[in-house]
Short mmCIF file of C-alpha atoms in Angstrom, two decimals:
data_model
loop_
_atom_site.label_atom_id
_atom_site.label_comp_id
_atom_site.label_asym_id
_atom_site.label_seq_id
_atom_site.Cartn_x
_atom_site.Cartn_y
_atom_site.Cartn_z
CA UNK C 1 -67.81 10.10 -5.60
CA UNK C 2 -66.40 13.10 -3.71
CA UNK C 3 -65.17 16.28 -5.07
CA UNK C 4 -62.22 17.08 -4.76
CA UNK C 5 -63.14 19.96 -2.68
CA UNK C 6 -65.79 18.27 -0.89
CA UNK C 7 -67.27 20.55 2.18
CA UNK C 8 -64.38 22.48 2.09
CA UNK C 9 -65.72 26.78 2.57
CA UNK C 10 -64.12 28.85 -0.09
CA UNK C 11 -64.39 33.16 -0.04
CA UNK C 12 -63.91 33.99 -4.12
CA UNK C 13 -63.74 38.00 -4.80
CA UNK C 14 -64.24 39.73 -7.84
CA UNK C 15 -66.71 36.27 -8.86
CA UNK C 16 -69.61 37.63 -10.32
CA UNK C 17 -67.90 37.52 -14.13
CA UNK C 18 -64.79 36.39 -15.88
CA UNK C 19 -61.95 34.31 -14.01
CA UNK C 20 -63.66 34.83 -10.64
CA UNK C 21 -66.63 33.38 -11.75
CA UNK C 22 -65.26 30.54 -13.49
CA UNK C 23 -63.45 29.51 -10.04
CA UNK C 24 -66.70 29.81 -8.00
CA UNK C 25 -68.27 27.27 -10.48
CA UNK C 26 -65.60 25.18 -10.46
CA UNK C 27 -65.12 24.90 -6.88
CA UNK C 28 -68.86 24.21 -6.16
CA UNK C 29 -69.21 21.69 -8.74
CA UNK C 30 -66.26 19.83 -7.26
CA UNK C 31 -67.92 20.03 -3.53
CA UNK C 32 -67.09 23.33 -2.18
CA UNK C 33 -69.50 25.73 -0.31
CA UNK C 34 -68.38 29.15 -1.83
CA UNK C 35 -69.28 32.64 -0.63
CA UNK C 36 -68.91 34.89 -3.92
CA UNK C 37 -68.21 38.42 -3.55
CA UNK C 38 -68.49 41.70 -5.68
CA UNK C 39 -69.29 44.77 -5.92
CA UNK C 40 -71.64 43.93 -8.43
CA UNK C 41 -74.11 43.45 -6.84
CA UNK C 42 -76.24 42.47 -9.79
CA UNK C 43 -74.60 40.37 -11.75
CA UNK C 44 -73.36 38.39 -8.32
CA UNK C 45 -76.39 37.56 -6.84
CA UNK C 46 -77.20 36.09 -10.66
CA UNK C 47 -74.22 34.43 -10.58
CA UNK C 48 -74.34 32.39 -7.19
CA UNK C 49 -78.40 31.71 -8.36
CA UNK C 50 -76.76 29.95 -11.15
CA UNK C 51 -74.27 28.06 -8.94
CA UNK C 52 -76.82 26.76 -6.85
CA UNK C 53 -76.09 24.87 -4.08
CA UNK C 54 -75.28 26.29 -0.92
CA UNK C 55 -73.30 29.23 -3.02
CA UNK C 56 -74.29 33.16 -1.66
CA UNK C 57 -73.24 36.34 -2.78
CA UNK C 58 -72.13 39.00 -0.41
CA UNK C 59 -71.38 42.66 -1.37
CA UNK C 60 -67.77 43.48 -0.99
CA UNK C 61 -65.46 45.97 -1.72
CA UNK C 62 -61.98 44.05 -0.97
CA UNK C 63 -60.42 48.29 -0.67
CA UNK C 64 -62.37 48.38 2.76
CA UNK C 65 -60.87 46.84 5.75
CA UNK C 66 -64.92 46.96 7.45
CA UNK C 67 -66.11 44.98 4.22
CA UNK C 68 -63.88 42.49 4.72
CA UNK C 69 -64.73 42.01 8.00
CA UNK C 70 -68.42 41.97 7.20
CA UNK C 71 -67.56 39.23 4.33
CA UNK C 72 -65.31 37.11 6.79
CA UNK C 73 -68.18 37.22 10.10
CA UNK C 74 -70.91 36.34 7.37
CA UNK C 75 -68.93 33.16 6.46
CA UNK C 76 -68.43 31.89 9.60
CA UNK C 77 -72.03 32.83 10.72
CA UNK C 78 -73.49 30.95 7.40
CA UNK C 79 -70.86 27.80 7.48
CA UNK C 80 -68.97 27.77 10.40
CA UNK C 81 -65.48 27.78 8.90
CA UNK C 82 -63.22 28.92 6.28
CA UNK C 83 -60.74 26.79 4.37
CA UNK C 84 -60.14 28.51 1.20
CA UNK C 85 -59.80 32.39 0.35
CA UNK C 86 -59.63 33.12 -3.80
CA UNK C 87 -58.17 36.73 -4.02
CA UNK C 88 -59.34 37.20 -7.33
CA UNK C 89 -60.75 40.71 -7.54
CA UNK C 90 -59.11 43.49 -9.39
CA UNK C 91 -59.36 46.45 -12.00
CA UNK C 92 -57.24 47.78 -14.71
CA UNK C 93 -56.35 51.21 -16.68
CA UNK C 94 -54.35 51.74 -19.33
CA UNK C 95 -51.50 54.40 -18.91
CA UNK C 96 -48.34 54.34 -19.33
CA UNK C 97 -45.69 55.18 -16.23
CA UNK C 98 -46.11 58.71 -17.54
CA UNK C 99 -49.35 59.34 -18.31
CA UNK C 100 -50.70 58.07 -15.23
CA UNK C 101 -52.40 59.83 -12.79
CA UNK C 102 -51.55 59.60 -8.52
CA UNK C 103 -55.23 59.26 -8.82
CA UNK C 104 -55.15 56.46 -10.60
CA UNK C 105 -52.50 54.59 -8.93
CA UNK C 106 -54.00 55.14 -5.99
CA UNK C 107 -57.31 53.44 -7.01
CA UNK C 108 -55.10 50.50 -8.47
CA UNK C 109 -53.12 49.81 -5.22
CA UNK C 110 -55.92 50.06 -3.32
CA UNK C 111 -58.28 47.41 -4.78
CA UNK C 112 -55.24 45.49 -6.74
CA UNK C 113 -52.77 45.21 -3.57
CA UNK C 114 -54.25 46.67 -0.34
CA UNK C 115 -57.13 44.51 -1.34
CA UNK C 116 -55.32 41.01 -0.99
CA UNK C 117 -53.33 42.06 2.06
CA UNK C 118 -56.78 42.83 4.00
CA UNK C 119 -58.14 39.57 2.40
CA UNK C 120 -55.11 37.73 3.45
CA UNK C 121 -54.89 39.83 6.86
CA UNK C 122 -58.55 38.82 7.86
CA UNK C 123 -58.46 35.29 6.63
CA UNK C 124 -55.82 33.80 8.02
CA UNK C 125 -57.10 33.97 11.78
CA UNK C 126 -60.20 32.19 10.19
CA UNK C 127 -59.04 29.59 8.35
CA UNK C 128 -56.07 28.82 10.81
CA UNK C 129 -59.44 28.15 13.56
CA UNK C 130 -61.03 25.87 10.98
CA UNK C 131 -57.66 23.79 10.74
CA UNK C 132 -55.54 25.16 7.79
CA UNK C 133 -56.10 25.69 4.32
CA UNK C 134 -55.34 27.44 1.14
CA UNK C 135 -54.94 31.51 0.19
CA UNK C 136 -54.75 31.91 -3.86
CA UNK C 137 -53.84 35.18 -5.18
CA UNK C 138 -54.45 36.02 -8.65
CA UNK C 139 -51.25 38.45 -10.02
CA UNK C 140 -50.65 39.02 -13.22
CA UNK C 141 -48.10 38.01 -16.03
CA UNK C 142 -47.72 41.73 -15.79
CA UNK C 143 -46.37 41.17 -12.10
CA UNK C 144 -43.60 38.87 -13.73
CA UNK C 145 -42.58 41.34 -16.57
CA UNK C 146 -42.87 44.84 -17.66
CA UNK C 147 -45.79 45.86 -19.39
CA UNK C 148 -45.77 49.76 -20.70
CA UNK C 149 -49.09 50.38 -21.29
CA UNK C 150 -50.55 49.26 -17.56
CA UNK C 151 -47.41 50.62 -15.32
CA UNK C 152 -49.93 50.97 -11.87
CA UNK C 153 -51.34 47.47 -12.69
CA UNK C 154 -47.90 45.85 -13.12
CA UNK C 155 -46.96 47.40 -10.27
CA UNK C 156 -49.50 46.30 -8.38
CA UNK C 157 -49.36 42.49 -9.23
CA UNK C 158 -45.97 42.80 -8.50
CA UNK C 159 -46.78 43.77 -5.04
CA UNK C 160 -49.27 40.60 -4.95
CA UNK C 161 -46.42 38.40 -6.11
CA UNK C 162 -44.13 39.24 -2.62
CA UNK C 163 -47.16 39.68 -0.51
CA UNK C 164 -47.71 36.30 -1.63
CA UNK C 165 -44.64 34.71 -0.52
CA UNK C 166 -44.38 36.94 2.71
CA UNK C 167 -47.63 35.25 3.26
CA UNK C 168 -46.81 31.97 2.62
CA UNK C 169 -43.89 32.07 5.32
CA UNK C 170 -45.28 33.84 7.55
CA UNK C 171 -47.58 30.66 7.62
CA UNK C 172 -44.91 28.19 7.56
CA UNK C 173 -43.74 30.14 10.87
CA UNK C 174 -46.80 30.06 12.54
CA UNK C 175 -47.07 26.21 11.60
CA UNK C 176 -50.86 26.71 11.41
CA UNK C 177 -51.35 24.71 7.70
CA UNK C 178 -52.09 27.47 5.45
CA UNK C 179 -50.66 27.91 2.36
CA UNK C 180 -50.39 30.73 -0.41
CA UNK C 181 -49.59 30.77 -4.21
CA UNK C 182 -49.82 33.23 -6.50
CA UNK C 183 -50.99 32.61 -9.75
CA UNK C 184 -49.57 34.66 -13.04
CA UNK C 185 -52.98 34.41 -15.93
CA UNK C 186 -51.52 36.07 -19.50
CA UNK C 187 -53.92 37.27 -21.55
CA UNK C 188 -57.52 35.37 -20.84
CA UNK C 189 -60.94 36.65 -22.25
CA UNK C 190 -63.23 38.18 -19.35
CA UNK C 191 -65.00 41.07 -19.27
CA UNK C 192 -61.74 43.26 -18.39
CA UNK C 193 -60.48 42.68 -21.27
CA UNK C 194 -63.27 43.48 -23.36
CA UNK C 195 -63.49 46.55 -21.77
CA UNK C 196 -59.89 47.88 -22.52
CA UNK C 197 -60.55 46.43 -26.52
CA UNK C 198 -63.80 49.09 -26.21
CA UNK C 199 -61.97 51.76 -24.88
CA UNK C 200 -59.13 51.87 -27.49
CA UNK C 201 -61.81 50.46 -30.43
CA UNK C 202 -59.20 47.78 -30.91
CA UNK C 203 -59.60 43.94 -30.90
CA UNK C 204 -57.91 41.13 -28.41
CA UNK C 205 -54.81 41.33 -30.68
CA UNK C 206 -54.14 44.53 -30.87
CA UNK C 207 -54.43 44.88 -26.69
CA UNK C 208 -52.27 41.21 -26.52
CA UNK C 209 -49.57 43.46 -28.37
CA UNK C 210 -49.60 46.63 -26.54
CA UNK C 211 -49.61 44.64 -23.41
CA UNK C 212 -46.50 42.73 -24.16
CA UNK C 213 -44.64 43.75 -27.71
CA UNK C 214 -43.52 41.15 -29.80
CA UNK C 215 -44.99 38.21 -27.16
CA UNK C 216 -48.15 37.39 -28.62
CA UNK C 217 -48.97 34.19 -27.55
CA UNK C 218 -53.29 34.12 -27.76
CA UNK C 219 -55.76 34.31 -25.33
CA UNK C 220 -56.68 31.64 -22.87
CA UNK C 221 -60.33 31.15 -21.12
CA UNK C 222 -61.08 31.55 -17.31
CA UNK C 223 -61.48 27.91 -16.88
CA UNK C 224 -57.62 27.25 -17.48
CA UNK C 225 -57.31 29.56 -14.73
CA UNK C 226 -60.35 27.72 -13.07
CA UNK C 227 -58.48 24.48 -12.87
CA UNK C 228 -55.51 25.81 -11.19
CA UNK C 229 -57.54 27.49 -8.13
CA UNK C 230 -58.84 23.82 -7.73
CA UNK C 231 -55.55 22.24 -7.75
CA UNK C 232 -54.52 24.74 -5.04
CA UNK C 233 -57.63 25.14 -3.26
CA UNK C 234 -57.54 21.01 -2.76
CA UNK C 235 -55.71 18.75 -0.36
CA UNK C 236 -53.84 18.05 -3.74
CA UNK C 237 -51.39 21.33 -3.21
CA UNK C 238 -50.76 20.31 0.59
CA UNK C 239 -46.68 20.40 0.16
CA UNK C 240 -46.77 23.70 -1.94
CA UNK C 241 -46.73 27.26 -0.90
CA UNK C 242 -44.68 30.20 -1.65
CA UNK C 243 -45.03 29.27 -5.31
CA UNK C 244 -45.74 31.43 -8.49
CA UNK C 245 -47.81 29.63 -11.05
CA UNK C 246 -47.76 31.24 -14.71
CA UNK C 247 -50.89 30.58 -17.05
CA UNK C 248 -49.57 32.68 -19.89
CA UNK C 249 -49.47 30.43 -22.90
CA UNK C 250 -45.42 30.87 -22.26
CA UNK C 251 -45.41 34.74 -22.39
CA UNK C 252 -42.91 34.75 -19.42
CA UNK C 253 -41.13 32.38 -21.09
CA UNK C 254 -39.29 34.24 -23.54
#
């Protein structure tokens, strides 16, 4: 029985841990040839040996315009098309509006939003040659609402939320049968978020209410996210683009 992916070629950033990761898996065990990209190197390589398959790794930094080129020519080169781009990658600090430095904000526009407009920039030429397909961006709950405690990342999956739909009909223009969602993941346990529980010594409760006061709604897993990417990435999603999907165990929802 096909996948529902079957031979469809699918770029995933930011895949060699958490939600990245669990996309790449998905979308190879439901047919798809996936490039994974990182810029851990390390832990990608070890992830796309575990894949199997026809799955790679390829170092990328999505802040580069060159790497994405590199990533984009070494797709084609390998499989000969490009149907599916998973804008996944993205980093995190925790500062408030005032305590954050132009430094910092910087660094978080840079691989948070400048990062999915060169993804999105460079893709779309390639996947309207190989026929049309699908551009996923992962934003944020935090691009839906306020969140005090991460003002540049809000910001910033803000800025992937409109991107998204400026995207998405630009596309419909073009009539070239590609199509962009965002998607909005609350609070799900990756690596990130371990990382910000370190740095304060504080648990996934404690971050889940400093994120969001007075919303705690749990922690979901990067296969809820997982399943999404594959509804979108498929032939499934063909009538929607322009949308924003929330994953947020109904934090946006109050």
């Amino acid at each position: 029985m096909a996948g529902r992916v079957e031979d469809k070629v699918a770029i995933v950033t930011g895949a060699a841990s958490g939600i990245g990761r669990g996309c790449a898996e998905l979308l190879a065990r439901e047919g798809a040839r996936v490039v994974l990209t990182d810029v851990n190197e390390e832990q990608g390589r070890e992830a796309a040996k575990a894949i199997g398959g026809d799955a790679v790794f390829v170092r990328h930094d999505v802040s580069d315009e060159a790497s994405w080129r590199s990533v984009i020519d070494a797709t084609l080169a390998r499989f000969g098309r490009l149907d599916v781009l998973v804008n996944n990658a993205g980093i995190i600090i925790v500062a408030d509006v005032e305590s954050t430095t132009v430094e910092q904000w910087r660094k978080i526009m840079a691989v948070n939003a400048e990062g999915v407009f060169l993804g999105c920039k460079h893709a779309i030429p390639a996947i309207r040659k190989s026929g049309g397909g699908s551009i996923i961006n992962l934003s944020s709950a935090a691009g839906l609402i306020g969140t005090p405690l991460f003002a540049a990342y809000s910001a910033s999956k803000g800025a992937v939320r409109i991107l998204t739909k400026t995207v998405a009909a630009h596309c419909r223009e073009k009539g070239d049968g590609i199509r962009c969602n965002s998607i909005h993941p609350g609070g799900i346990d990756t690596p990130m978020v371990a990382q910000i529980t370190r740095s304060r010594n504080a648990n996934i409760a404690d971050i889940e209410e400093l994120a969001a006061p007075g919303r705690a709604v749990g922690y979901g897993q990067p296969a809820d996210i997982a399943y999404l990417v594959l509804y979108l990435a498929s032939d499934e999603s063909r009538f929607m683009t322009g949308a924003e999907l929330a994953i947020d165990g109904g934090l946006t929802a109050v």
